[in-house]
Amino acid sequence: MRKLPRGWVQTSIGAIADLINGRAFKPSDWGARGLPIVRIQNLNRQDTSFNHFSGNVDERHLVRYGDLLFAWSGTPGTSFGAHIWRGPEAVLNQHIFNVRVDSEAVNREFLRAAINHTLDQQIAKAHGGAGLRHVTKAAFEATPIVLPPLAEQNRIVERLNAYEQRIAAIRSSLDEGVVAVEKGRSALLAAAYDLTLLPSTGSYSSPDKAPLVSVGDISVSIAYGSSAKSSPTGKVVVLRMGNIQRGELDWSDLVFTSDEREIERYLLKPGDVLFNRTNGSPQLVGKTAVYHGEMAAIHAGYLIRIRCDDRVHPDYLGYCLNSPAGREYCFAVRSDSAGQSNINAKKLAAFQLRCPSLEEQQAIVDLVRSGMSRLAAGEAAVTQAIKTLERLHRRIMDDALAGQLSTNDSSDEPASAQLDRLIATKQKPKIRAQTRRSGAKIMKRTVLEILQEAKAPVSAQQVAELYGIKEGAAPEEVEPFYAELRALDQDGRLIAEPVKDDTGVKLGDRLQLKAVS
């Protein structure tokens, strides 16, 4: 652990922030009008649509521009994280903390960066299973973080923003590279299906002159797979839908069988085409790969095995089924039930494709393999560049949170002084301000309601702030506040205790209600 720079302190999230959890909405609360509801998906994906709420809203659940929000529940790696809200006024959903801090001691952008730097810690101590986990409020509050002087926090944020803008621009270019690779794959398979990969001097004057056949026409047999239970070990691999990835067989996650009858019935032969007939994703049902005899294997029940006759190259058929035309056909003919998309053997057999000569099919297969190999190399280079960029970003964050970005200034007020003031402020009695909304109407709490909730004397300034009076308010905005104070005083319900400094000069008043006998 690096030594903290001069003026920095080690503290915890709970010591410098108040955490307000969002409201638990029911689906019946959602509507098309009212305040937008900020859910975790609205933080992670900016294009996600909002649900809305038009009922009464507690002030503590309101989210305003610049608020620091932390998503504390969901899938590790995608859901957790701190975000600065850049949207309109909204209402906060459950599973998100509004991390409220004193802006005179803590820069929210700095704290966001510091919190996100602890995400591995947060996920490690989260409760729940691998798919859905949550961080408790106590664990989050106890998370250690460093706190530089406020002036240095501001300088660090400015430096980080400059770095992150450059990193974001590079990442955007790399992401475009990933998209280009996918478009290249799609274009290559489209050209294989419509025969435009063939030279113009081929057997046909135009691609559409090649015979049009169906999968059923060029198949010796089409068969469903085994429904028997598989095991972690055994004699023969059982290929499942998860083993088909990007048009190829993935042999990294395998199950097995030793059932001799199943092996005899479903044993695959090199050149068998495997078609995923059932999938939870409509976009993935129909994905296809060719078995080349890599390991002895049978196919599971969610796969259909196509055994081609001598007119068709198996890989050519696989490319046609994986082409944009093949994917569109599968999407169109699928049937959906119980969250699963299905394509039966009859629909598969009806898929049509051009059938050029075997020599020309082999030429297409060779061209696709070569093109796919080059695209895979390009994709690997882009992926490596993204990993390098992510390592660079982590290194910059490490240096920023260790004071290694040359942002130090010995004249800054030490963070320890700021922390002392924060802790003193947090120990004062808290009064929950409540602003409720009904449609577009805002109803502020009365002075009486504010004082009734107080458990100890409260400064007149704090009561005014909770009432909604801001610095520089016009006299007509302040008058209703003083009118309520006068009414309480005339009714004999108000105690105003003067607060003076060491010289006897009055600084203000502390207010409370008289006890009712």
Short mmCIF file of C-alpha atoms in Angstrom, two decimals:
data_model
loop_
_atom_site.label_atom_id
_atom_site.label_comp_id
_atom_site.label_asym_id
_atom_site.label_seq_id
_atom_site.Cartn_x
_atom_site.Cartn_y
_atom_site.Cartn_z
CA MET A 1 0.00 0.00 0.00
CA ARG A 2 1.39 3.40 -1.00
CA LYS A 3 1.96 6.08 1.61
CA LEU A 4 -0.69 8.80 1.50
CA PRO A 5 0.45 12.22 0.29
CA ARG A 6 0.62 15.09 2.73
CA GLY A 7 -2.82 16.44 3.63
CA TRP A 8 -4.70 13.28 2.59
CA VAL A 9 -6.63 11.07 5.01
CA GLN A 10 -7.88 7.51 4.96
CA THR A 11 -11.60 7.36 5.72
CA SER A 12 -14.72 5.42 4.73
CA ILE A 13 -17.70 6.11 2.50
CA GLY A 14 -20.01 6.16 5.50
CA ALA A 15 -17.92 8.78 7.28
CA ILE A 16 -18.34 11.35 4.50
CA ALA A 17 -21.68 10.49 2.91
CA ASP A 18 -25.32 9.81 3.72
CA LEU A 19 -26.88 6.97 1.75
CA ILE A 20 -30.52 7.27 0.72
CA ASN A 21 -32.00 4.15 -0.86
CA GLY A 22 -34.58 4.47 -3.62
CA ARG A 23 -38.27 3.73 -3.42
CA ALA A 24 -39.68 0.24 -3.96
CA PHE A 25 -42.10 0.64 -6.86
CA LYS A 26 -44.62 -1.95 -7.97
CA PRO A 27 -45.32 -2.44 -11.69
CA SER A 28 -48.79 -1.06 -11.03
CA ASP A 29 -47.15 2.26 -10.00
CA TRP A 30 -45.63 2.75 -13.45
CA GLY A 31 -47.22 5.02 -15.99
CA ALA A 32 -46.58 7.04 -19.12
CA ARG A 33 -46.65 10.41 -17.33
CA GLY A 34 -45.07 12.02 -14.31
CA LEU A 35 -41.49 11.94 -13.08
CA PRO A 36 -39.13 9.46 -14.75
CA ILE A 37 -38.10 6.55 -12.51
CA VAL A 38 -34.33 6.03 -12.43
CA ARG A 39 -33.62 2.29 -12.57
CA ILE A 40 -30.23 0.55 -12.78
CA GLN A 41 -30.65 0.03 -16.53
CA ASN A 42 -31.11 3.80 -16.96
CA LEU A 43 -27.68 4.30 -15.40
CA ASN A 44 -25.87 1.61 -17.40
CA ARG A 45 -27.53 2.22 -20.79
CA GLN A 46 -28.39 5.78 -21.73
CA ASP A 47 -30.83 4.69 -24.44
CA THR A 48 -33.05 2.69 -22.05
CA SER A 49 -36.60 4.04 -21.86
CA PHE A 50 -38.03 5.28 -18.56
CA ASN A 51 -41.02 4.21 -16.57
CA HIS A 52 -42.82 7.18 -14.98
CA PHE A 53 -44.61 7.90 -11.70
CA SER A 54 -47.24 10.61 -11.18
CA GLY A 55 -48.06 10.02 -7.51
CA ASN A 56 -46.72 11.65 -4.33
CA VAL A 57 -42.94 11.55 -3.97
CA ASP A 58 -40.92 11.90 -0.78
CA GLU A 59 -38.24 14.56 -1.09
CA ARG A 60 -35.50 12.06 -0.19
CA HIS A 61 -36.36 9.95 -3.23
CA LEU A 62 -35.98 12.83 -5.70
CA VAL A 63 -32.93 12.79 -7.99
CA ARG A 64 -31.55 16.02 -9.40
CA TYR A 65 -28.88 16.88 -11.94
CA GLY A 66 -25.42 16.23 -10.49
CA ASP A 67 -26.50 13.74 -7.81
CA LEU A 68 -24.13 10.83 -7.16
CA LEU A 69 -25.90 7.47 -7.47
CA PHE A 70 -24.59 3.99 -6.67
CA ALA A 71 -26.24 0.84 -8.05
CA TRP A 72 -25.74 -1.78 -5.35
CA SER A 73 -27.61 -4.79 -6.73
CA GLY A 74 -27.52 -6.83 -9.91
CA THR A 75 -25.11 -8.79 -12.06
CA PRO A 76 -21.40 -8.39 -11.22
CA GLY A 77 -19.53 -6.67 -14.02
CA THR A 78 -22.58 -4.98 -15.51
CA SER A 79 -24.93 -3.56 -12.85
CA PHE A 80 -22.75 -2.33 -9.99
CA GLY A 81 -21.25 1.14 -10.10
CA ALA A 82 -21.37 4.84 -9.26
CA HIS A 83 -22.77 7.39 -11.69
CA ILE A 84 -23.34 11.14 -11.80
CA TRP A 85 -26.94 11.80 -12.82
CA ARG A 86 -27.06 14.03 -15.90
CA GLY A 87 -30.76 13.81 -16.58
CA PRO A 88 -33.87 15.74 -15.54
CA GLU A 89 -35.41 15.72 -12.10
CA ALA A 90 -36.55 12.15 -11.41
CA VAL A 91 -37.46 9.70 -8.67
CA LEU A 92 -35.04 7.01 -7.51
CA ASN A 93 -35.87 3.32 -7.73
CA GLN A 94 -34.84 0.76 -5.13
CA HIS A 95 -31.41 -0.94 -5.38
CA ILE A 96 -29.74 2.45 -5.91
CA PHE A 97 -28.24 4.71 -3.25
CA ASN A 98 -28.28 8.47 -3.60
CA VAL A 99 -24.84 9.22 -2.12
CA ARG A 100 -25.28 12.63 -0.54
CA VAL A 101 -22.20 14.62 0.45
CA ASP A 102 -21.25 18.13 1.51
CA SER A 103 -19.97 19.79 -1.66
CA GLU A 104 -17.76 22.04 0.47
CA ALA A 105 -15.69 19.01 1.46
CA VAL A 106 -16.25 16.36 -1.22
CA ASN A 107 -16.22 16.63 -5.02
CA ARG A 108 -18.88 14.18 -6.27
CA GLU A 109 -16.91 13.39 -9.43
CA PHE A 110 -13.90 12.49 -7.32
CA LEU A 111 -16.00 10.30 -5.03
CA ARG A 112 -17.55 8.59 -8.05
CA ALA A 113 -14.08 7.69 -9.30
CA ALA A 114 -12.99 6.56 -5.83
CA ILE A 115 -16.08 4.36 -5.38
CA ASN A 116 -15.74 2.78 -8.82
CA HIS A 117 -12.12 2.01 -8.00
CA THR A 118 -13.44 -0.21 -5.19
CA LEU A 119 -15.90 -2.21 -7.34
CA ASP A 120 -13.87 -5.41 -7.13
CA GLN A 121 -14.05 -5.11 -3.33
CA GLN A 122 -17.78 -4.40 -3.47
CA ILE A 123 -18.49 -7.42 -5.67
CA ALA A 124 -16.26 -9.69 -3.55
CA LYS A 125 -18.28 -8.95 -0.40
CA ALA A 126 -21.67 -8.88 -2.13
CA HIS A 127 -24.35 -11.32 -1.02
CA GLY A 128 -26.24 -13.68 -3.30
CA GLY A 129 -25.37 -16.02 -6.15
CA ALA A 130 -23.16 -15.53 -9.18
CA GLY A 131 -26.04 -14.23 -11.31
CA LEU A 132 -27.63 -11.68 -8.93
CA ARG A 133 -25.86 -10.16 -5.95
CA HIS A 134 -26.20 -7.14 -3.68
CA VAL A 135 -24.02 -5.01 -1.43
CA THR A 136 -25.43 -4.22 2.00
CA LYS A 137 -25.59 -0.64 3.20
CA ALA A 138 -23.32 -1.42 6.16
CA ALA A 139 -20.69 -3.02 3.94
CA PHE A 140 -20.78 -0.13 1.49
CA GLU A 141 -20.50 2.45 4.28
CA ALA A 142 -17.50 0.60 5.72
CA THR A 143 -15.62 0.65 2.39
CA PRO A 144 -12.28 2.46 2.91
CA ILE A 145 -11.39 5.31 0.56
CA VAL A 146 -8.82 8.09 0.49
CA LEU A 147 -9.83 11.74 0.82
CA PRO A 148 -7.50 14.46 -0.49
CA PRO A 149 -8.03 18.14 0.27
CA LEU A 150 -11.00 19.52 -1.66
CA ALA A 151 -8.82 21.71 -3.87
CA GLU A 152 -6.79 18.66 -4.88
CA GLN A 153 -9.94 16.63 -5.48
CA ASN A 154 -10.94 19.32 -7.98
CA ARG A 155 -7.54 19.20 -9.67
CA ILE A 156 -7.60 15.40 -9.85
CA VAL A 157 -11.07 15.45 -11.42
CA GLU A 158 -9.92 17.98 -14.01
CA ARG A 159 -6.90 15.81 -14.87
CA LEU A 160 -8.97 12.62 -14.97
CA ASN A 161 -11.58 14.22 -17.21
CA ALA A 162 -8.87 15.10 -19.73
CA TYR A 163 -7.47 11.55 -19.66
CA GLU A 164 -10.89 9.94 -19.85
CA GLN A 165 -11.91 12.04 -22.84
CA ARG A 166 -8.87 10.74 -24.72
CA ILE A 167 -9.47 7.18 -23.56
CA ALA A 168 -13.15 7.39 -24.57
CA ALA A 169 -12.19 8.60 -28.05
CA ILE A 170 -9.75 5.70 -28.49
CA ARG A 171 -12.29 3.21 -27.13
CA SER A 172 -14.91 4.52 -29.53
CA SER A 173 -12.57 3.87 -32.45
CA LEU A 174 -11.81 0.37 -31.18
CA ASP A 175 -15.51 -0.36 -30.74
CA GLU A 176 -16.02 0.71 -34.33
CA GLY A 177 -13.39 -1.86 -35.24
CA VAL A 178 -15.35 -4.58 -33.45
CA VAL A 179 -18.50 -3.56 -35.33
CA ALA A 180 -16.59 -3.56 -38.61
CA VAL A 181 -15.43 -7.13 -37.98
CA GLU A 182 -19.01 -8.27 -37.37
CA LYS A 183 -20.17 -6.48 -40.51
CA GLY A 184 -17.33 -8.15 -42.40
CA ARG A 185 -18.44 -11.59 -41.23
CA SER A 186 -22.02 -10.88 -42.20
CA ALA A 187 -21.02 -9.55 -45.62
CA LEU A 188 -18.79 -12.57 -46.28
CA LEU A 189 -21.59 -15.02 -45.44
CA ALA A 190 -24.07 -13.01 -47.51
CA ALA A 191 -21.72 -13.24 -50.50
CA ALA A 192 -21.39 -16.99 -49.93
CA TYR A 193 -25.16 -17.45 -49.92
CA ASP A 194 -25.90 -15.38 -53.00
CA LEU A 195 -22.82 -16.77 -54.83
CA THR A 196 -21.27 -13.34 -55.45
CA LEU A 197 -18.02 -14.78 -54.09
CA LEU A 198 -17.79 -16.84 -57.28
CA PRO A 199 -15.82 -15.37 -60.19
CA SER A 200 -17.92 -14.16 -63.11
CA THR A 201 -16.30 -16.85 -65.28
CA GLY A 202 -17.94 -19.63 -63.28
CA SER A 203 -20.37 -22.29 -64.53
CA TYR A 204 -23.33 -19.89 -64.45
CA SER A 205 -23.82 -16.63 -66.30
CA SER A 206 -25.36 -15.24 -63.12
CA PRO A 207 -25.75 -16.60 -59.56
CA ASP A 208 -29.49 -17.04 -59.90
CA LYS A 209 -28.91 -19.60 -62.66
CA ALA A 210 -27.60 -22.11 -60.11
CA PRO A 211 -30.23 -24.70 -59.11
CA LEU A 212 -32.41 -23.67 -56.14
CA VAL A 213 -32.78 -26.51 -53.63
CA SER A 214 -34.13 -26.97 -50.13
CA VAL A 215 -32.30 -28.44 -47.14
CA GLY A 216 -34.67 -31.39 -47.39
CA ASP A 217 -33.68 -31.93 -51.05
CA ILE A 218 -29.96 -32.23 -50.36
CA SER A 219 -30.13 -34.19 -47.07
CA VAL A 220 -29.70 -37.91 -46.55
CA SER A 221 -31.30 -37.53 -43.12
CA ILE A 222 -32.43 -34.88 -40.64
CA ALA A 223 -32.53 -36.08 -37.02
CA TYR A 224 -33.17 -34.71 -33.54
CA GLY A 225 -30.61 -35.34 -30.81
CA SER A 226 -30.47 -37.30 -27.58
CA SER A 227 -32.71 -36.35 -24.65
CA ALA A 228 -30.83 -38.59 -22.23
CA LYS A 229 -29.12 -37.03 -19.24
CA SER A 230 -25.41 -36.25 -19.67
CA SER A 231 -22.58 -36.34 -17.11
CA PRO A 232 -19.42 -34.35 -16.30
CA THR A 233 -17.36 -37.36 -17.40
CA GLY A 234 -17.86 -40.23 -19.82
CA LYS A 235 -16.76 -41.90 -23.04
CA VAL A 236 -18.24 -39.55 -25.63
CA VAL A 237 -18.90 -35.80 -25.78
CA VAL A 238 -22.52 -34.61 -25.85
CA LEU A 239 -22.63 -31.45 -27.94
CA ARG A 240 -25.20 -28.87 -26.79
CA MET A 241 -26.46 -25.56 -28.15
CA GLY A 242 -23.88 -23.67 -26.09
CA ASN A 243 -21.13 -25.46 -28.01
CA ILE A 244 -22.13 -23.64 -31.20
CA GLN A 245 -20.43 -20.25 -31.20
CA ARG A 246 -20.05 -17.96 -34.23
CA GLY A 247 -20.57 -20.76 -36.72
CA GLU A 248 -18.03 -23.11 -35.16
CA LEU A 249 -17.98 -25.77 -32.44
CA ASP A 250 -16.59 -24.63 -29.12
CA TRP A 251 -15.02 -27.54 -27.23
CA SER A 252 -14.30 -25.67 -23.97
CA ASP A 253 -17.45 -26.52 -21.96
CA LEU A 254 -18.28 -30.18 -22.41
CA VAL A 255 -20.51 -32.86 -20.94
CA PHE A 256 -20.36 -36.58 -21.69
CA THR A 257 -22.22 -39.86 -21.91
CA SER A 258 -21.24 -43.51 -21.58
CA ASP A 259 -24.66 -44.86 -22.58
CA GLU A 260 -23.85 -47.32 -25.39
CA ARG A 261 -27.35 -47.20 -26.87
CA GLU A 262 -27.30 -43.41 -27.06
CA ILE A 263 -23.82 -43.47 -28.57
CA GLU A 264 -24.80 -46.00 -31.21
CA ARG A 265 -27.94 -44.08 -32.14
CA TYR A 266 -26.61 -40.51 -32.15
CA LEU A 267 -22.88 -40.83 -32.92
CA LEU A 268 -21.87 -38.02 -35.27
CA LYS A 269 -19.89 -38.43 -38.49
CA PRO A 270 -17.45 -35.85 -39.92
CA GLY A 271 -19.43 -33.44 -42.10
CA ASP A 272 -22.61 -33.57 -40.02
CA VAL A 273 -24.24 -30.13 -39.80
CA LEU A 274 -25.63 -29.22 -36.36
CA PHE A 275 -28.58 -26.79 -36.19
CA ASN A 276 -29.76 -25.22 -32.92
CA ARG A 277 -33.54 -25.77 -33.02
CA THR A 278 -34.42 -24.31 -29.57
CA ASN A 279 -32.99 -21.25 -27.87
CA GLY A 280 -34.08 -18.68 -25.30
CA SER A 281 -33.03 -15.93 -27.71
CA PRO A 282 -34.97 -15.46 -30.97
CA GLN A 283 -31.79 -14.02 -32.49
CA LEU A 284 -29.80 -17.18 -31.75
CA VAL A 285 -32.23 -19.94 -32.64
CA GLY A 286 -30.99 -21.56 -35.85
CA LYS A 287 -27.27 -20.98 -35.27
CA THR A 288 -25.30 -23.68 -37.08
CA ALA A 289 -21.88 -25.37 -37.01
CA VAL A 290 -20.27 -28.32 -38.79
CA TYR A 291 -18.79 -31.30 -36.96
CA HIS A 292 -15.40 -32.27 -38.41
CA GLY A 293 -14.59 -35.27 -36.23
CA GLU A 294 -12.55 -33.35 -33.65
CA MET A 295 -13.66 -35.72 -30.85
CA ALA A 296 -16.10 -38.59 -30.69
CA ALA A 297 -19.47 -36.95 -30.01
CA ILE A 298 -23.24 -37.21 -30.11
CA HIS A 299 -25.70 -34.30 -30.26
CA ALA A 300 -28.21 -33.27 -27.58
CA GLY A 301 -31.94 -32.83 -28.03
CA TYR A 302 -31.92 -29.08 -28.72
CA LEU A 303 -29.85 -29.72 -31.85
CA ILE A 304 -30.90 -31.13 -35.22
CA ARG A 305 -28.32 -33.10 -37.21
CA ILE A 306 -28.30 -32.68 -41.00
CA ARG A 307 -26.43 -35.33 -42.99
CA CYS A 308 -25.84 -34.01 -46.53
CA ASP A 309 -25.90 -35.99 -49.76
CA ASP A 310 -23.02 -35.81 -52.27
CA ARG A 311 -24.33 -32.65 -53.96
CA VAL A 312 -23.55 -30.29 -51.08
CA HIS A 313 -20.42 -29.40 -49.16
CA PRO A 314 -21.38 -29.40 -45.42
CA ASP A 315 -19.47 -26.19 -44.73
CA TYR A 316 -21.21 -24.45 -47.63
CA LEU A 317 -24.57 -25.43 -46.13
CA GLY A 318 -23.42 -24.19 -42.72
CA TYR A 319 -22.41 -20.83 -44.19
CA CYS A 320 -25.78 -20.48 -45.94
CA LEU A 321 -27.71 -21.22 -42.74
CA ASN A 322 -25.57 -18.70 -40.83
CA SER A 323 -25.85 -16.04 -43.54
CA PRO A 324 -28.12 -13.01 -43.13
CA ALA A 325 -30.67 -14.76 -45.38
CA GLY A 326 -30.53 -17.86 -43.17
CA ARG A 327 -30.86 -15.85 -39.97
CA GLU A 328 -33.82 -13.90 -41.40
CA TYR A 329 -35.52 -17.16 -42.40
CA CYS A 330 -35.05 -18.66 -38.94
CA PHE A 331 -36.36 -15.53 -37.24
CA ALA A 332 -39.42 -15.51 -39.50
CA VAL A 333 -40.42 -19.18 -39.16
CA ARG A 334 -39.66 -19.68 -35.46
CA SER A 335 -42.45 -20.31 -32.97
CA ASP A 336 -42.19 -18.87 -29.46
CA SER A 337 -43.47 -20.60 -26.35
CA ALA A 338 -42.63 -20.38 -22.64
CA GLY A 339 -39.72 -18.06 -23.29
CA GLN A 340 -38.17 -20.34 -25.92
CA SER A 341 -37.93 -19.95 -29.68
CA ASN A 342 -38.28 -23.16 -31.69
CA ILE A 343 -37.77 -24.31 -35.30
CA ASN A 344 -38.78 -27.86 -36.11
CA ALA A 345 -37.20 -30.19 -38.64
CA LYS A 346 -39.95 -29.57 -41.20
CA LYS A 347 -39.28 -25.82 -41.23
CA LEU A 348 -35.54 -26.43 -41.38
CA ALA A 349 -35.97 -28.75 -44.34
CA ALA A 350 -37.87 -26.02 -46.21
CA PHE A 351 -35.00 -23.52 -46.18
CA GLN A 352 -33.80 -22.87 -49.74
CA LEU A 353 -30.34 -22.16 -51.13
CA ARG A 354 -28.51 -22.16 -54.46
CA CYS A 355 -26.59 -25.33 -55.27
CA PRO A 356 -23.63 -24.67 -57.58
CA SER A 357 -21.13 -27.39 -58.45
CA LEU A 358 -19.09 -29.01 -55.67
CA GLU A 359 -15.98 -27.41 -57.13
CA GLU A 360 -17.55 -23.98 -56.82
CA GLN A 361 -18.87 -24.74 -53.35
CA GLN A 362 -15.32 -25.70 -52.33
CA ALA A 363 -14.04 -22.40 -53.75
CA ILE A 364 -16.64 -20.52 -51.70
CA VAL A 365 -15.71 -22.49 -48.57
CA ASP A 366 -12.00 -21.71 -49.08
CA LEU A 367 -12.69 -18.00 -49.59
CA VAL A 368 -14.92 -17.80 -46.50
CA ARG A 369 -12.38 -19.64 -44.34
CA SER A 370 -9.62 -17.32 -45.51
CA GLY A 371 -11.74 -14.23 -44.96
CA MET A 372 -12.90 -15.40 -41.54
CA SER A 373 -9.31 -16.09 -40.55
CA ARG A 374 -8.25 -12.54 -41.44
CA LEU A 375 -11.26 -11.08 -39.65
CA ALA A 376 -10.48 -13.16 -36.55
CA ALA A 377 -6.90 -11.84 -36.57
CA GLY A 378 -8.19 -8.29 -36.83
CA GLU A 379 -10.65 -8.89 -34.03
CA ALA A 380 -7.92 -10.37 -31.81
CA ALA A 381 -5.79 -7.26 -32.37
CA VAL A 382 -8.70 -4.97 -31.48
CA THR A 383 -9.51 -7.06 -28.39
CA GLN A 384 -5.89 -6.87 -27.24
CA ALA A 385 -5.88 -3.10 -27.77
CA ILE A 386 -9.05 -2.78 -25.66
CA LYS A 387 -7.43 -4.80 -22.85
CA THR A 388 -4.34 -2.60 -23.02
CA LEU A 389 -6.51 0.52 -22.86
CA GLU A 390 -8.38 -0.85 -19.84
CA ARG A 391 -5.07 -1.57 -18.08
CA LEU A 392 -3.92 1.97 -18.84
CA HIS A 393 -7.16 3.37 -17.39
CA ARG A 394 -6.74 1.31 -14.21
CA ARG A 395 -3.14 2.52 -13.88
CA ILE A 396 -4.23 6.15 -14.26
CA MET A 397 -6.90 5.62 -11.58
CA ASP A 398 -4.35 3.95 -9.28
CA ASP A 399 -2.03 6.93 -9.66
CA ALA A 400 -4.85 9.46 -9.26
CA LEU A 401 -6.03 7.91 -6.00
CA ALA A 402 -2.49 7.72 -4.70
CA GLY A 403 -1.69 11.37 -5.42
CA GLN A 404 0.73 10.48 -8.23
CA LEU A 405 -0.67 12.78 -10.94
CA SER A 406 1.35 15.84 -9.82
CA THR A 407 -1.79 17.52 -8.47
CA ASN A 408 -0.45 18.13 -4.95
CA ASP A 409 -0.23 21.59 -3.37
CA SER A 410 1.16 21.92 0.17
CA SER A 411 -0.86 25.10 0.72
CA ASP A 412 -4.20 23.21 0.56
CA GLU A 413 -6.24 22.93 3.73
CA PRO A 414 -5.64 19.35 5.00
CA ALA A 415 -8.43 16.90 4.33
CA SER A 416 -8.42 16.03 8.05
CA ALA A 417 -9.90 19.46 8.82
CA GLN A 418 -12.59 18.96 6.19
CA LEU A 419 -13.31 15.47 7.56
CA ASP A 420 -13.68 16.81 11.11
CA ARG A 421 -16.28 19.32 9.91
CA LEU A 422 -18.11 16.61 7.98
CA ILE A 423 -18.28 14.32 10.99
CA ALA A 424 -19.47 17.18 13.21
CA THR A 425 -22.19 18.03 10.70
CA LYS A 426 -23.30 14.41 10.41
CA GLN A 427 -23.65 14.21 14.20
CA LYS A 428 -26.17 17.08 14.29
CA PRO A 429 -29.83 16.09 14.56
CA LYS A 430 -31.24 15.33 11.12
CA ILE A 431 -34.63 16.47 9.94
CA ARG A 432 -36.05 14.79 6.91
CA ALA A 433 -37.41 17.30 4.45
CA GLN A 434 -40.37 16.04 2.51
CA THR A 435 -41.54 17.50 -0.76
CA ARG A 436 -44.45 15.59 -2.20
CA ARG A 437 -45.63 15.84 -5.77
CA SER A 438 -49.05 15.21 -7.13
CA GLY A 439 -48.81 15.67 -10.87
CA ALA A 440 -46.94 18.94 -11.37
CA LYS A 441 -47.95 20.53 -8.05
CA ILE A 442 -45.30 20.87 -5.32
CA MET A 443 -46.47 20.98 -1.70
CA LYS A 444 -43.80 22.11 0.77
CA ARG A 445 -43.86 21.14 4.41
CA THR A 446 -44.92 23.74 6.93
CA VAL A 447 -42.69 25.14 9.66
CA LEU A 448 -44.84 23.26 12.18
CA GLU A 449 -44.23 19.93 10.40
CA ILE A 450 -40.48 20.56 10.24
CA LEU A 451 -40.23 21.37 13.95
CA GLN A 452 -42.48 18.46 14.92
CA GLU A 453 -40.02 16.06 13.33
CA ALA A 454 -37.01 17.64 15.03
CA LYS A 455 -35.83 15.82 18.15
CA ALA A 456 -33.65 18.71 19.32
CA PRO A 457 -33.39 22.48 18.84
CA VAL A 458 -32.65 23.44 15.22
CA SER A 459 -31.14 26.63 13.85
CA ALA A 460 -33.56 29.03 12.19
CA GLN A 461 -31.38 28.92 9.08
CA GLN A 462 -31.72 25.13 8.82
CA VAL A 463 -35.51 25.36 9.23
CA ALA A 464 -35.60 27.99 6.46
CA GLU A 465 -33.57 25.74 4.15
CA LEU A 466 -35.87 22.80 4.81
CA TYR A 467 -38.83 25.06 4.16
CA GLY A 468 -37.36 25.69 0.72
CA ILE A 469 -35.92 29.18 1.06
CA LYS A 470 -32.73 29.60 -0.94
CA GLU A 471 -30.01 32.22 -0.65
CA GLY A 472 -31.05 35.42 -2.44
CA ALA A 473 -34.78 34.62 -2.22
CA ALA A 474 -37.12 37.55 -2.88
CA PRO A 475 -39.02 39.09 0.10
CA GLU A 476 -42.34 37.74 -1.16
CA GLU A 477 -40.82 34.22 -1.07
CA VAL A 478 -39.55 34.65 2.50
CA GLU A 479 -42.64 36.31 3.99
CA PRO A 480 -44.79 33.12 4.24
CA PHE A 481 -42.01 31.50 6.29
CA TYR A 482 -41.90 34.37 8.80
CA ALA A 483 -45.69 34.51 8.87
CA GLU A 484 -45.79 30.89 10.03
CA LEU A 485 -43.12 31.59 12.68
CA ARG A 486 -45.12 34.57 14.00
CA ALA A 487 -48.30 32.50 14.14
CA LEU A 488 -46.56 29.78 16.17
CA ASP A 489 -45.07 32.39 18.50
CA GLN A 490 -48.46 34.12 19.01
CA ASP A 491 -49.99 30.74 19.83
CA GLY A 492 -47.31 30.22 22.48
CA ARG A 493 -45.98 27.10 20.74
CA LEU A 494 -42.52 28.36 19.71
CA ILE A 495 -39.30 28.51 21.74
CA ALA A 496 -36.57 30.67 20.19
CA GLU A 497 -33.23 30.34 21.98
CA PRO A 498 -30.58 32.92 20.93
CA VAL A 499 -27.14 31.67 19.90
CA LYS A 500 -24.23 33.98 20.73
CA ASP A 501 -20.49 33.95 20.12
CA ASP A 502 -17.81 34.31 22.80
CA THR A 503 -18.17 38.12 22.80
CA GLY A 504 -21.91 37.99 23.29
CA VAL A 505 -22.85 38.92 19.74
CA LYS A 506 -26.03 37.17 18.62
CA LEU A 507 -25.45 34.78 15.72
CA GLY A 508 -28.99 33.53 15.29
CA ASP A 509 -31.72 31.48 16.97
CA ARG A 510 -32.33 27.84 17.72
CA LEU A 511 -35.98 26.89 17.35
CA GLN A 512 -38.12 24.16 18.86
CA LEU A 513 -41.74 23.56 19.79
CA LYS A 514 -42.96 23.79 23.35
CA ALA A 515 -43.88 20.48 24.87
CA VAL A 516 -47.63 19.91 24.97
CA SER A 517 -48.78 19.22 28.54
#
